[in-house]
Amino acid sequence: MSGMASDHNTSSQEDYVPHYLQKGDPFASKLSREADIIAGFYLTVIGILSTLGNGYVIFMSSKRKKKLRPAEIMTVNLAVCDLGISVVGKPFSIISFFCHRWMFGWIGCRWYGWAGFFFGCGSLITMTAVSLDRYLKICHLSYGTWLKRHHAFICLTIIWAYATFWATVPFAGVGNYAPEPFGTSCTLDWWLAQASVAGQVFVLSILFFCLLLPTAVIVFSYVKIILKVKSSTKEVAHYDTRIQNSHILEMKLTKVAMLICAGFLIAWIPYAVVSVWSAFGQPDSVPIQFSVVPTLLAKSAAMYNPIIYQVIDCKFACCRTGGLKAKNSLKKSR
């Protein structure tokens, strides 16, 4: 029976034809022209807002670059990744949606797929590093005494090397980049898992090292932080003002990091679920019209972070202003 099952599996893999080779032109849009135009306008708005927002974050950070804390350096790196996605990737898909077909051939498809995966992986690994930094800073106070700026730059080097490695692995013959089922965008060739055992190993490796492991680290870090904060809030109240202010600043940075990670995962998890289903489910079992929605949602992730920065900064500034007014009124009453 096992031999028959393996023979059936082998024959099904040998008979497998990827979706982009089944219907002639792999780059022709499978959506209606109206749907492509709507998607094009949507990505245009997302791209403009993301470029302006992340560009503003980088510009403002550059004005105080010598005063940036290690956690803030990581946040700037996240803005660089998001800006890279917006500037390098989105114009390709926007033009293709408006033209009702992918306009840049196989070379452009592989470049677009590589750039999207490179900057997306860089974003997630950066958030993983930030979550670990927050965990160690909040839960292991001695960690903060030896962490310096040059440690943050070493971490950035590791992040970029990690993203470069995994984004370039498909070019070594292990995997590939291919058109999305709807034709006007490109991504990792998740469908290789339908073709061979090597393809399954490639897809599982990508999922584990570039999604599951970083997400597990992020969830672990913030769960531990939440538990620690609940147990230590009363203790901080007994410290002097300088320690309380430092604690408030650390919690501000932690809130920013938590919201950024939550926004990123909410945007990308639906796309990851659809990709896994495409890789290991029945061939072509995901409707084309359904597959485009998670893709567009994932492309919006780069827009959220600047909004989160500004909301937290405004809230922090208001709290700080309120605190100063309270102190001044107390002095006057005295």
Short mmCIF file of C-alpha atoms in Angstrom, two decimals:
data_model
loop_
_atom_site.label_atom_id
_atom_site.label_comp_id
_atom_site.label_asym_id
_atom_site.label_seq_id
_atom_site.Cartn_x
_atom_site.Cartn_y
_atom_site.Cartn_z
CA MET A 1 0.00 0.00 0.00
CA SER A 2 2.80 2.40 0.88
CA GLY A 3 4.47 1.63 -2.45
CA MET A 4 1.22 2.36 -4.30
CA ALA A 5 0.83 5.64 -2.39
CA SER A 6 4.38 6.71 -3.20
CA ASP A 7 3.89 5.78 -6.86
CA HIS A 8 0.68 7.83 -6.94
CA ASN A 9 2.44 10.79 -5.30
CA THR A 10 5.33 10.58 -7.75
CA SER A 11 3.04 10.37 -10.76
CA SER A 12 0.97 13.33 -9.56
CA GLN A 13 4.16 15.38 -9.12
CA GLU A 14 5.39 14.38 -12.56
CA ASP A 15 2.04 15.36 -14.10
CA TYR A 16 1.98 18.71 -12.28
CA VAL A 17 1.89 21.81 -14.48
CA PRO A 18 2.17 25.18 -12.69
CA HIS A 19 -0.73 27.59 -13.04
CA TYR A 20 1.33 30.09 -15.04
CA LEU A 21 1.93 27.52 -17.80
CA GLN A 22 -1.63 26.22 -18.03
CA LYS A 23 -3.37 29.06 -19.88
CA GLY A 24 -0.95 30.46 -22.44
CA ASP A 25 0.36 33.90 -21.47
CA PRO A 26 1.41 33.73 -17.79
CA PHE A 27 1.41 37.52 -17.46
CA ALA A 28 -2.08 38.23 -18.80
CA SER A 29 -4.43 39.49 -16.09
CA LYS A 30 -7.05 36.99 -14.96
CA LEU A 31 -9.14 39.75 -13.39
CA SER A 32 -11.61 42.07 -15.08
CA ARG A 33 -10.26 45.39 -16.34
CA GLU A 34 -12.38 47.24 -13.79
CA ALA A 35 -10.93 45.17 -10.92
CA ASP A 36 -7.40 45.88 -12.15
CA ILE A 37 -8.09 49.63 -12.27
CA ILE A 38 -9.48 49.59 -8.72
CA ALA A 39 -6.44 47.62 -7.50
CA GLY A 40 -4.14 50.04 -9.32
CA PHE A 41 -5.70 53.09 -7.65
CA TYR A 42 -5.61 51.32 -4.27
CA LEU A 43 -1.89 50.55 -4.60
CA THR A 44 -1.20 54.10 -5.82
CA VAL A 45 -2.73 55.57 -2.67
CA ILE A 46 -0.94 53.04 -0.47
CA GLY A 47 2.36 53.68 -2.25
CA ILE A 48 2.14 57.48 -1.94
CA LEU A 49 1.17 57.40 1.74
CA SER A 50 3.84 54.82 2.53
CA THR A 51 6.57 56.73 0.68
CA LEU A 52 5.70 60.05 2.31
CA GLY A 53 5.22 58.57 5.78
CA ASN A 54 8.36 56.44 5.89
CA GLY A 55 10.38 59.14 4.14
CA TYR A 56 9.29 61.57 6.83
CA VAL A 57 10.29 59.15 9.60
CA ILE A 58 13.75 58.67 8.04
CA PHE A 59 14.19 62.42 7.49
CA MET A 60 13.24 63.35 11.06
CA SER A 61 15.46 60.60 12.44
CA SER A 62 18.41 61.78 10.35
CA LYS A 63 18.20 65.18 12.06
CA ARG A 64 18.97 63.55 15.41
CA LYS A 65 20.91 60.53 14.20
CA LYS A 66 23.63 60.89 16.84
CA LYS A 67 21.05 60.78 19.64
CA LEU A 68 19.07 57.75 18.45
CA ARG A 69 18.75 54.95 20.97
CA PRO A 70 19.40 51.37 19.82
CA ALA A 71 15.65 50.60 19.68
CA GLU A 72 15.06 53.75 17.62
CA ILE A 73 17.82 52.73 15.19
CA MET A 74 15.91 49.50 14.61
CA THR A 75 12.74 51.49 14.03
CA VAL A 76 14.52 53.57 11.38
CA ASN A 77 15.68 50.36 9.73
CA LEU A 78 12.06 49.22 9.61
CA ALA A 79 11.13 52.48 7.88
CA VAL A 80 13.94 51.87 5.36
CA CYS A 81 12.51 48.42 4.58
CA ASP A 82 9.00 49.81 4.17
CA LEU A 83 10.27 52.63 1.96
CA GLY A 84 12.16 50.08 -0.14
CA ILE A 85 8.97 48.07 -0.69
CA SER A 86 7.12 51.22 -1.74
CA VAL A 87 9.76 52.70 -4.04
CA VAL A 88 11.27 49.54 -5.57
CA GLY A 89 8.26 47.24 -5.75
CA LYS A 90 4.94 49.07 -5.95
CA PRO A 91 5.53 50.97 -9.24
CA PHE A 92 5.88 47.62 -11.07
CA SER A 93 2.55 46.29 -9.83
CA ILE A 94 0.74 49.63 -10.20
CA ILE A 95 1.75 49.94 -13.86
CA SER A 96 0.81 46.31 -14.50
CA PHE A 97 -2.64 46.65 -12.91
CA PHE A 98 -3.42 49.72 -15.02
CA CYS A 99 -2.12 47.97 -18.16
CA HIS A 100 -4.19 44.83 -17.39
CA ARG A 101 -1.10 42.57 -17.63
CA TRP A 102 2.41 42.20 -16.15
CA MET A 103 4.57 44.47 -18.31
CA PHE A 104 8.11 43.51 -17.32
CA GLY A 105 8.61 39.90 -18.42
CA TRP A 106 10.36 37.13 -16.53
CA ILE A 107 13.39 39.23 -15.55
CA GLY A 108 11.16 41.93 -14.07
CA CYS A 109 9.03 39.27 -12.39
CA ARG A 110 12.00 37.71 -10.63
CA TRP A 111 13.38 41.12 -9.66
CA TYR A 112 10.01 42.21 -8.26
CA GLY A 113 9.61 38.92 -6.37
CA TRP A 114 13.13 39.19 -4.97
CA ALA A 115 12.71 42.81 -3.86
CA GLY A 116 9.35 42.16 -2.21
CA PHE A 117 10.63 39.14 -0.32
CA PHE A 118 13.93 40.84 0.59
CA PHE A 119 12.34 43.94 2.13
CA GLY A 120 9.44 41.96 3.64
CA CYS A 121 11.83 39.51 5.30
CA GLY A 122 13.99 42.42 6.45
CA SER A 123 10.94 44.04 8.05
CA LEU A 124 9.91 40.91 9.93
CA ILE A 125 13.43 40.11 11.17
CA THR A 126 13.86 43.73 12.26
CA MET A 127 10.64 43.48 14.27
CA THR A 128 11.91 40.23 15.75
CA ALA A 129 15.11 41.95 16.86
CA VAL A 130 13.10 44.87 18.29
CA SER A 131 10.84 42.49 20.23
CA LEU A 132 13.88 40.71 21.70
CA ASP A 133 15.41 44.06 22.62
CA ARG A 134 12.18 45.11 24.35
CA TYR A 135 11.96 41.75 26.16
CA LEU A 136 15.51 41.94 27.46
CA LYS A 137 15.18 45.63 28.35
CA ILE A 138 11.95 45.19 30.32
CA CYS A 139 12.41 41.70 31.77
CA HIS A 140 16.20 41.65 32.29
CA LEU A 141 17.22 45.12 33.42
CA SER A 142 20.96 44.43 33.45
CA TYR A 143 20.82 43.98 29.67
CA GLY A 144 20.26 47.71 29.15
CA THR A 145 23.48 48.67 30.91
CA TRP A 146 25.78 47.12 28.30
CA LEU A 147 23.76 47.58 25.08
CA LYS A 148 25.38 50.32 23.00
CA ARG A 149 24.75 51.84 19.60
CA HIS A 150 27.39 49.73 17.88
CA HIS A 151 25.55 46.60 19.02
CA ALA A 152 22.49 47.87 17.13
CA PHE A 153 24.54 48.34 13.95
CA ILE A 154 25.96 44.81 14.28
CA CYS A 155 22.37 43.58 14.57
CA LEU A 156 21.44 45.52 11.41
CA THR A 157 24.25 43.80 9.53
CA ILE A 158 22.93 40.40 10.61
CA ILE A 159 19.37 41.37 9.60
CA TRP A 160 20.36 42.46 6.09
CA ALA A 161 22.56 39.37 5.62
CA TYR A 162 19.69 37.10 6.74
CA ALA A 163 17.21 38.76 4.36
CA THR A 164 19.70 38.67 1.48
CA PHE A 165 20.39 34.97 2.00
CA TRP A 166 16.77 33.83 2.01
CA ALA A 167 15.72 36.14 -0.82
CA THR A 168 18.60 34.92 -3.00
CA VAL A 169 18.24 31.18 -2.25
CA PRO A 170 15.64 30.71 -5.06
CA PHE A 171 18.21 31.86 -7.64
CA ALA A 172 20.49 28.98 -6.62
CA GLY A 173 18.09 26.52 -8.27
CA VAL A 174 16.38 25.57 -5.02
CA GLY A 175 13.26 27.66 -5.68
CA ASN A 176 11.99 30.35 -7.99
CA TYR A 177 9.88 33.49 -8.33
CA ALA A 178 6.73 33.24 -10.42
CA PRO A 179 3.58 35.19 -11.40
CA GLU A 180 0.67 35.30 -9.01
CA PRO A 181 -2.45 33.41 -10.18
CA PHE A 182 -4.11 36.71 -11.17
CA GLY A 183 -1.15 37.55 -13.43
CA THR A 184 -0.25 41.16 -12.61
CA SER A 185 2.17 40.56 -9.73
CA CYS A 186 4.96 38.13 -8.82
CA THR A 187 5.97 36.29 -5.66
CA LEU A 188 7.81 33.22 -4.41
CA ASP A 189 6.91 30.12 -6.39
CA TRP A 190 4.85 28.47 -3.65
CA TRP A 191 3.51 26.02 -6.23
CA LEU A 192 6.86 24.19 -6.39
CA ALA A 193 5.60 22.20 -3.40
CA GLN A 194 3.12 20.60 -5.80
CA ALA A 195 5.93 19.54 -8.15
CA SER A 196 8.61 17.78 -6.08
CA VAL A 197 9.89 16.89 -2.63
CA ALA A 198 12.68 19.44 -3.09
CA GLY A 199 10.01 22.07 -3.69
CA GLN A 200 8.26 21.06 -0.48
CA VAL A 201 11.51 21.33 1.48
CA PHE A 202 12.12 24.80 -0.02
CA VAL A 203 8.64 26.07 0.85
CA LEU A 204 8.74 24.60 4.39
CA SER A 205 12.17 26.15 5.00
CA ILE A 206 10.93 29.56 3.89
CA LEU A 207 7.84 29.27 6.08
CA PHE A 208 9.79 28.21 9.15
CA PHE A 209 12.79 30.57 9.00
CA CYS A 210 11.04 33.60 7.51
CA LEU A 211 7.61 33.45 9.16
CA LEU A 212 6.97 30.89 11.92
CA LEU A 213 10.22 31.26 13.88
CA PRO A 214 10.25 35.11 13.86
CA THR A 215 6.53 35.22 14.73
CA ALA A 216 7.07 32.80 17.63
CA VAL A 217 9.89 34.96 19.00
CA ILE A 218 7.73 38.10 18.71
CA VAL A 219 4.74 36.51 20.47
CA PHE A 220 6.95 35.05 23.23
CA SER A 221 8.67 38.41 23.82
CA TYR A 222 5.50 40.47 24.17
CA VAL A 223 3.67 37.90 26.27
CA LYS A 224 6.59 37.96 28.73
CA ILE A 225 6.64 41.77 28.63
CA ILE A 226 2.92 42.01 29.41
CA LEU A 227 3.29 39.63 32.35
CA LYS A 228 6.33 41.54 33.64
CA VAL A 229 4.64 44.93 33.37
CA LYS A 230 1.61 43.71 35.31
CA SER A 231 3.81 42.49 38.14
CA SER A 232 6.15 45.51 38.28
CA THR A 233 3.80 48.50 37.89
CA LYS A 234 3.44 48.97 41.64
CA GLU A 235 7.20 48.69 42.16
CA VAL A 236 7.97 51.48 39.68
CA ALA A 237 5.58 53.83 41.50
CA HIS A 238 7.93 53.84 44.50
CA TYR A 239 10.99 54.93 42.48
CA ASP A 240 12.13 58.51 42.03
CA THR A 241 11.02 60.70 39.11
CA ARG A 242 14.08 59.99 36.93
CA ILE A 243 13.50 56.23 37.03
CA GLN A 244 9.76 56.70 36.44
CA ASN A 245 10.45 58.87 33.36
CA SER A 246 12.88 56.28 32.01
CA HIS A 247 10.27 53.58 32.56
CA ILE A 248 7.64 55.65 30.71
CA LEU A 249 9.99 56.10 27.74
CA GLU A 250 10.77 52.38 27.60
CA MET A 251 7.07 51.55 27.69
CA LYS A 252 6.44 54.04 24.90
CA LEU A 253 9.01 52.30 22.70
CA THR A 254 7.49 48.94 23.65
CA LYS A 255 3.98 50.07 22.68
CA VAL A 256 5.26 51.29 19.32
CA ALA A 257 6.98 47.95 18.71
CA MET A 258 3.92 45.92 19.74
CA LEU A 259 1.57 47.87 17.49
CA ILE A 260 3.98 47.66 14.55
CA CYS A 261 4.32 43.90 14.92
CA ALA A 262 0.56 43.47 15.28
CA GLY A 263 -0.11 45.54 12.15
CA PHE A 264 2.50 43.65 10.14
CA LEU A 265 1.22 40.22 11.16
CA ILE A 266 -2.43 41.13 10.59
CA ALA A 267 -1.54 42.31 7.09
CA TRP A 268 0.64 39.33 6.17
CA ILE A 269 -0.94 36.30 7.87
CA PRO A 270 -3.90 36.05 5.41
CA TYR A 271 -1.41 36.06 2.54
CA ALA A 272 0.69 33.40 4.28
CA VAL A 273 -2.39 31.21 4.82
CA VAL A 274 -3.38 31.46 1.14
CA SER A 275 0.23 30.73 0.09
CA VAL A 276 0.42 27.62 2.28
CA TRP A 277 -2.92 26.43 0.94
CA SER A 278 -1.70 26.98 -2.63
CA ALA A 279 1.49 25.06 -1.84
CA PHE A 280 0.04 22.03 -0.05
CA GLY A 281 -3.67 22.00 -0.91
CA GLN A 282 -5.32 20.79 -4.05
CA PRO A 283 -3.86 22.42 -7.21
CA ASP A 284 -5.69 25.61 -8.18
CA SER A 285 -8.07 25.19 -5.23
CA VAL A 286 -7.78 28.89 -4.31
CA PRO A 287 -10.06 31.01 -6.53
CA ILE A 288 -8.17 33.70 -8.43
CA GLN A 289 -10.51 36.48 -7.26
CA PHE A 290 -9.96 35.36 -3.66
CA SER A 291 -6.16 35.20 -3.94
CA VAL A 292 -5.81 38.87 -4.91
CA VAL A 293 -7.35 40.23 -1.67
CA PRO A 294 -4.67 38.91 0.77
CA THR A 295 -1.99 40.10 -1.67
CA LEU A 296 -3.34 43.66 -1.67
CA LEU A 297 -3.75 43.59 2.12
CA ALA A 298 -0.12 42.50 2.55
CA LYS A 299 1.06 45.33 0.30
CA SER A 300 -0.58 47.85 2.66
CA ALA A 301 1.59 46.85 5.65
CA ALA A 302 4.26 49.46 4.84
CA MET A 303 1.71 52.28 5.27
CA TYR A 304 0.73 51.55 8.89
CA ASN A 305 4.01 52.10 10.68
CA PRO A 306 4.40 55.90 10.21
CA ILE A 307 0.80 56.32 11.44
CA ILE A 308 1.62 54.27 14.54
CA TYR A 309 4.74 56.38 15.19
CA GLN A 310 2.75 59.62 15.03
CA VAL A 311 -0.18 58.41 17.15
CA ILE A 312 2.09 57.16 19.93
CA ASP A 313 4.30 60.28 19.74
CA CYS A 314 1.28 62.59 19.95
CA LYS A 315 -0.19 60.62 22.85
CA PHE A 316 3.16 60.64 24.64
CA ALA A 317 3.59 64.38 24.05
CA CYS A 318 0.07 65.08 25.37
CA CYS A 319 0.72 63.01 28.49
CA ARG A 320 4.03 64.75 29.00
CA THR A 321 2.40 68.19 28.54
CA GLY A 322 -0.36 67.24 30.94
CA GLY A 323 2.23 66.16 33.49
CA LEU A 324 4.12 69.44 33.17
CA LYS A 325 0.90 71.44 33.61
CA ALA A 326 0.06 69.44 36.71
CA LYS A 327 3.52 70.09 38.17
CA ASN A 328 3.27 73.83 37.43
CA SER A 329 -0.17 74.09 39.02
CA LEU A 330 1.12 72.22 42.06
CA LYS A 331 4.02 74.65 42.38
CA LYS A 332 1.64 77.63 42.11
CA SER A 333 -0.68 76.19 44.76
CA ARG A 334 2.30 75.67 47.05
#
